[in-house]
Coordinates of C-alpha atoms in Angstrom, one line a residue:
X27 CA -34.7 -5.6 -1.6
X28 CA -35.6 -7.1 1.8
X29 CA -34.4 -6.3 5.3
X30 CA -33.6 -9.3 7.4
X31 CA -32.1 -9.9 10.9
X32 CA -28.4 -10.7 10.7
X33 CA -27.7 -14.5 10.9
X34 CA -24.6 -16.6 10.6
X35 CA -26.5 -19.3 8.7
X36 CA -25.8 -16.7 5.9
X37 CA -22.1 -16.6 6.5
X38 CA -19.5 -18.1 4.5
X39 CA -15.8 -18.0 6.1
X40 CA -12.9 -16.0 4.5
X41 CA -9.9 -17.6 6.2
X42 CA -6.3 -16.8 5.4
X43 CA -3.3 -18.8 6.2
X44 CA 0.3 -17.1 6.1
X45 CA 3.7 -18.9 6.5
X46 CA 7.2 -18.9 5.3
X47 CA 8.2 -21.7 3.0
X48 CA 7.6 -25.0 4.6
X49 CA 5.1 -23.7 7.2
X50 CA 2.4 -26.0 6.2
X51 CA 0.0 -23.8 4.5
X52 CA -1.3 -26.3 2.0
X53 CA -1.5 -29.2 4.3
X54 CA -3.2 -27.2 6.9
X55 CA -5.7 -25.6 4.3
X56 CA -6.7 -29.1 3.2
X57 CA -7.4 -30.2 6.8
X58 CA -9.4 -27.1 7.7
X59 CA -11.4 -27.7 4.4
X60 CA -12.4 -31.1 5.3
X61 CA -13.5 -30.2 8.6
X62 CA -15.7 -27.5 7.0
X63 CA -17.6 -29.5 4.8
X64 CA -16.6 -33.2 5.8
X65 CA -16.1 -34.3 2.2
X66 CA -13.0 -33.3 0.3
X67 CA -14.7 -34.0 -3.1
X68 CA -16.4 -30.7 -2.7
X69 CA -13.1 -28.9 -2.1
X70 CA -11.1 -27.2 -4.9
X71 CA -7.6 -26.1 -4.9
X72 CA -6.5 -23.3 -7.3
X73 CA -2.9 -24.5 -7.4
X74 CA -0.3 -21.7 -8.5
X75 CA 2.7 -23.4 -6.8
X76 CA 3.7 -25.8 -9.7
X77 CA 1.6 -28.9 -8.8
X78 CA 2.3 -28.7 -5.0
X79 CA -1.2 -29.6 -4.2
X80 CA -0.9 -33.0 -5.9
X81 CA 1.8 -33.8 -3.3
X82 CA -1.2 -34.2 -0.8
X83 CA -3.3 -36.6 -3.0
X84 CA -3.3 -39.3 -0.3
X85 CA -5.2 -36.9 2.0
X86 CA -8.5 -37.5 -0.1
X87 CA -10.2 -36.8 -3.5
X88 CA -10.0 -33.0 -3.6
X89 CA -10.1 -31.2 -6.8
X90 CA -7.2 -29.2 -8.3
X91 CA -7.3 -26.5 -10.8
X92 CA -3.8 -25.6 -11.9
X93 CA -3.1 -22.0 -12.6
X94 CA 0.1 -20.9 -14.5
X95 CA 1.4 -17.5 -15.4
X96 CA 0.5 -15.0 -16.2
X97 CA -1.0 -14.4 -12.7
X98 CA -3.2 -11.7 -13.5
X99 CA -6.2 -10.7 -11.2
X100 CA -8.5 -11.7 -14.0
X101 CA -7.0 -15.3 -14.4
X102 CA -7.6 -15.8 -10.6
X103 CA -11.1 -14.5 -11.0
X104 CA -11.7 -17.0 -13.8
X105 CA -10.4 -19.8 -11.7
X106 CA -12.7 -18.8 -8.7
X107 CA -15.7 -18.8 -11.2
X108 CA -14.8 -22.1 -12.6
X109 CA -14.7 -23.6 -9.0
X110 CA -18.1 -22.0 -8.2
X111 CA -19.7 -23.4 -11.5
X112 CA -18.3 -26.8 -10.7
X113 CA -20.3 -26.8 -7.5
X114 CA -17.5 -26.7 -5.0
X115 CA -18.2 -25.7 -1.4
X116 CA -14.6 -24.8 -0.3
X117 CA -12.2 -22.9 -2.6
X118 CA -8.6 -23.0 -1.5
X119 CA -6.4 -20.3 -3.2
X120 CA -2.7 -21.6 -3.0
X121 CA -1.5 -19.1 -3.1
X122 CA -2.5 -15.3 -3.6
X123 CA 1.0 -14.2 -3.5
X124 CA 1.4 -14.8 -7.3
X125 CA -1.4 -12.4 -7.9
X126 CA 0.8 -9.7 -6.4
X127 CA 4.3 -10.4 -7.0
X128 CA 4.3 -13.3 -9.6
X129 CA 4.8 -13.3 -13.3
X130 CA 2.1 -11.2 -14.8
X131 CA 0.8 -10.2 -11.3
X132 CA 0.0 -6.6 -10.3
X133 CA 3.6 -5.5 -9.7
X134 CA 4.7 -6.6 -12.9
X135 CA 1.6 -5.1 -14.7
X136 CA 2.5 -1.7 -13.1
X137 CA 6.1 -2.1 -14.1
X138 CA 5.0 -2.9 -17.9
X139 CA 2.9 0.3 -17.8
X140 CA 5.9 2.5 -17.0
X141 CA 6.2 2.0 -13.3
X142 CA 4.8 5.5 -12.4
X143 CA 2.6 6.0 -9.3
X144 CA -0.3 7.2 -11.7
X145 CA -0.2 3.5 -13.2
X146 CA -1.7 2.1 -10.1
X147 CA -5.0 3.9 -11.1
X148 CA -5.3 1.3 -13.8
X149 CA -4.1 -1.6 -11.8
X150 CA -5.7 -1.1 -8.3
X151 CA -9.3 -1.5 -9.8
X152 CA -8.1 -4.9 -11.3
X153 CA -6.8 -6.1 -7.8
X154 CA -9.9 -5.0 -6.0
X155 CA -12.0 -7.0 -8.5
X156 CA -9.8 -10.0 -7.4
X157 CA -10.7 -9.2 -3.7
X158 CA -14.4 -8.8 -4.4
X159 CA -14.4 -12.3 -6.1
X160 CA -13.2 -13.6 -2.9
X161 CA -15.4 -11.7 -0.7
X162 CA -18.6 -12.3 -2.7
X163 CA -18.1 -16.0 -3.5
X164 CA -21.0 -18.4 -2.4
X165 CA -18.4 -20.6 -1.4
X166 CA -16.0 -20.8 1.8
X167 CA -12.6 -19.4 0.8
X168 CA -9.3 -20.3 2.2
X169 CA -6.4 -18.2 1.1
X170 CA -2.7 -19.0 1.6
X171 CA 0.1 -16.4 1.4
X172 CA 3.7 -16.4 1.7
X173 CA 5.6 -14.8 4.3
X174 CA 9.2 -13.4 3.8
X175 CA 12.0 -11.6 5.6
X176 CA 11.6 -7.6 5.2
X177 CA 14.4 -5.3 5.4
X178 CA 14.8 -1.5 6.0
X179 CA 17.6 0.9 5.4
X180 CA 18.6 2.9 8.6
X181 CA 21.4 5.4 9.5
X182 CA 23.7 4.6 12.3
X183 CA 25.3 7.1 14.7
X184 CA 28.0 7.8 12.0
X185 CA 25.5 8.4 9.3
X186 CA 26.2 5.3 7.5
X187 CA 23.4 3.5 6.0
X188 CA 22.9 0.1 7.2
X189 CA 20.3 -2.8 6.0
X190 CA 18.5 -4.4 9.0
X191 CA 15.8 -7.0 9.3
X192 CA 12.4 -5.7 9.9
X193 CA 10.3 -9.0 10.6
X194 CA 8.2 -11.0 8.2
X195 CA 5.7 -9.7 5.9
X196 CA 3.0 -11.1 3.8
X197 CA 3.6 -11.1 0.1
X198 CA 0.5 -9.5 -1.1
X199 CA -0.8 -5.9 -0.9
X200 CA -0.8 -4.4 2.6
X201 CA -4.0 -4.7 4.3
X202 CA -5.3 -7.9 2.7
X203 CA -5.9 -9.6 6.2
X204 CA -8.4 -7.1 7.0
X205 CA -10.7 -8.3 4.4
X206 CA -10.7 -11.7 6.1
X207 CA -12.9 -13.2 8.8
X208 CA -9.8 -15.1 10.3
X209 CA -6.1 -14.8 9.5
X210 CA -3.9 -17.3 11.0
X211 CA 0.0 -17.1 11.0
X212 CA 1.8 -20.5 10.9
X213 CA 5.4 -21.0 12.3
X214 CA 7.8 -23.4 11.2
X215 CA 6.3 -25.9 13.6
X216 CA 3.0 -25.6 11.7
X217 CA 1.5 -24.0 14.9
X218 CA -1.1 -21.1 14.2
X219 CA -1.8 -17.9 16.0
X220 CA -4.6 -15.5 15.1
X221 CA -3.6 -12.1 13.8
X222 CA -7.3 -11.3 12.9
X223 CA -10.2 -13.1 14.1
X224 CA -13.8 -11.7 13.8
X225 CA -15.3 -15.0 15.3
X226 CA -13.5 -14.7 18.7
X227 CA -12.7 -18.5 18.4
X228 CA -9.0 -18.2 18.3
X229 CA -7.8 -14.5 19.0
X230 CA -5.7 -14.2 22.1
X231 CA -5.8 -18.0 22.7
X232 CA -2.8 -20.3 22.8
X233 CA -1.2 -21.3 19.6
X234 CA -2.5 -24.6 18.0
X235 CA -1.9 -26.9 14.9
X236 CA -5.0 -26.4 12.4
X237 CA -6.9 -29.6 11.7
X238 CA -10.2 -31.0 10.8
X239 CA -11.6 -30.0 14.2
X240 CA -10.6 -26.3 13.4
X241 CA -12.7 -26.5 10.3
X242 CA -15.6 -28.2 12.4
X243 CA -15.5 -25.4 14.9
X244 CA -15.6 -22.8 12.0
X245 CA -18.4 -24.4 10.3
X246 CA -20.5 -24.5 13.5
X247 CA -19.7 -20.8 14.1
X248 CA -20.9 -20.0 10.5
X249 CA -24.0 -22.1 10.9
X250 CA -25.4 -21.7 14.3
X251 CA -27.3 -18.7 15.7
X252 CA -26.3 -16.3 18.5
X253 CA -27.9 -18.5 21.1
X254 CA -25.6 -21.4 20.6
X255 CA -22.6 -19.0 20.3
X256 CA -23.3 -17.2 23.5
X257 CA -23.0 -20.5 25.4
X258 CA -19.1 -20.2 25.3
X259 CA -18.9 -16.4 25.5
X260 CA -17.2 -14.7 28.5
X261 CA -19.8 -14.2 31.3
X262 CA -21.7 -17.4 30.3
X263 CA -22.2 -20.4 32.5
X264 CA -20.2 -22.6 30.7
X265 CA -17.3 -19.9 30.5
X266 CA -17.3 -19.6 34.2
X267 CA -17.2 -23.5 34.7
X268 CA -14.2 -24.0 32.4
X269 CA -12.4 -20.9 33.7
X270 CA -12.8 -22.2 37.4
X271 CA -10.8 -25.3 36.5
X272 CA -7.4 -24.8 37.7
X273 CA -6.0 -28.3 36.8
X274 CA -6.3 -31.1 34.3
X275 CA -7.9 -33.3 36.7
X276 CA -10.7 -30.7 37.2
X277 CA -11.1 -30.3 33.6
X278 CA -11.4 -34.0 32.9
X279 CA -14.0 -34.2 35.8
X280 CA -16.1 -31.2 34.1
X281 CA -16.0 -33.2 31.0
X282 CA -17.0 -36.5 32.4
X283 CA -20.0 -34.9 34.0
X284 CA -21.2 -33.2 30.9
X285 CA -19.7 -35.7 28.1
X286 CA -22.9 -35.9 26.0
X287 CA -23.2 -32.3 25.9
X288 CA -19.5 -31.4 25.1
X289 CA -19.1 -34.3 22.6
X290 CA -22.0 -32.7 20.5
X291 CA -20.7 -29.2 20.6
X292 CA -17.4 -28.3 19.0
X293 CA -17.5 -24.8 20.5
X294 CA -17.5 -26.3 24.0
X295 CA -14.6 -28.7 22.9
X296 CA -12.7 -25.7 21.9
X297 CA -13.3 -23.7 25.1
X298 CA -12.0 -26.7 27.3
X299 CA -9.1 -27.2 24.9
X300 CA -8.0 -23.6 25.2
X301 CA -8.2 -23.8 29.0
X302 CA -6.2 -27.1 28.8
X303 CA -3.4 -25.2 26.9
X304 CA -3.4 -22.4 29.2
X305 CA -2.8 -24.6 32.2
X306 CA -0.3 -26.4 30.3
X307 CA 1.5 -23.1 29.6
X308 CA 1.4 -22.1 33.2
X309 CA 2.9 -25.5 34.2
X310 CA 5.8 -25.1 31.6
X311 CA 6.5 -21.6 32.9
X312 CA 6.9 -22.8 36.5

């Protein structure tokens, strides 16, 4: 047992991507994974979606571990361990929704035990073990999760019960996103917004399309110390310079004067990109 100073050089990312069907979860996950490690041969996809990962074989030589029913927590854990033993650096679990709602998943297991509230005492520890396998993996882990329309029963002024839409919900146990480092919600245009972000890289920023640069940015956050990250935090010299730019022209001039430094620092690139998107948004609103 040894006490040490906290450092991001010890960090592995836990990234969640959620979307409705066709929202680009798998495609985005592969791009981000490539940016994280630079080599798709070090990436494994645990595919629960009937071979959907193979549709993206043209993107590179990533590895696929097909996972079929029953989708019990233990089978997911075994798949994660197999990827770790194979020396993978990034594990994409596509998707975790089957562990909750799929055939042989947690909801079906509870139902098979009788469907009583007390039956959750037997299933919750199994689900928790699945979460622990994700959180304690020595690999970067990217999870995808389906989002679907939720409904609620309400009474109108006449006392009649109506069914109304209640927004979209993630198909997994409530609160899963709080276990993650970053949770990105993708819309039908494949644009992402952060609903949870411990890194501070994406929260409150304009929506963006996840790509290799996103993975590179996250990797730098994981690997670099506090001094490098402080370069782009509010109150820093660079943050002030970028925020002072009120037009695209001023941003280009700032980049031109500091090209070498910006090109070598994805954190600065993201800071400038965020400001550019903000300026574009103001122009569109006008």
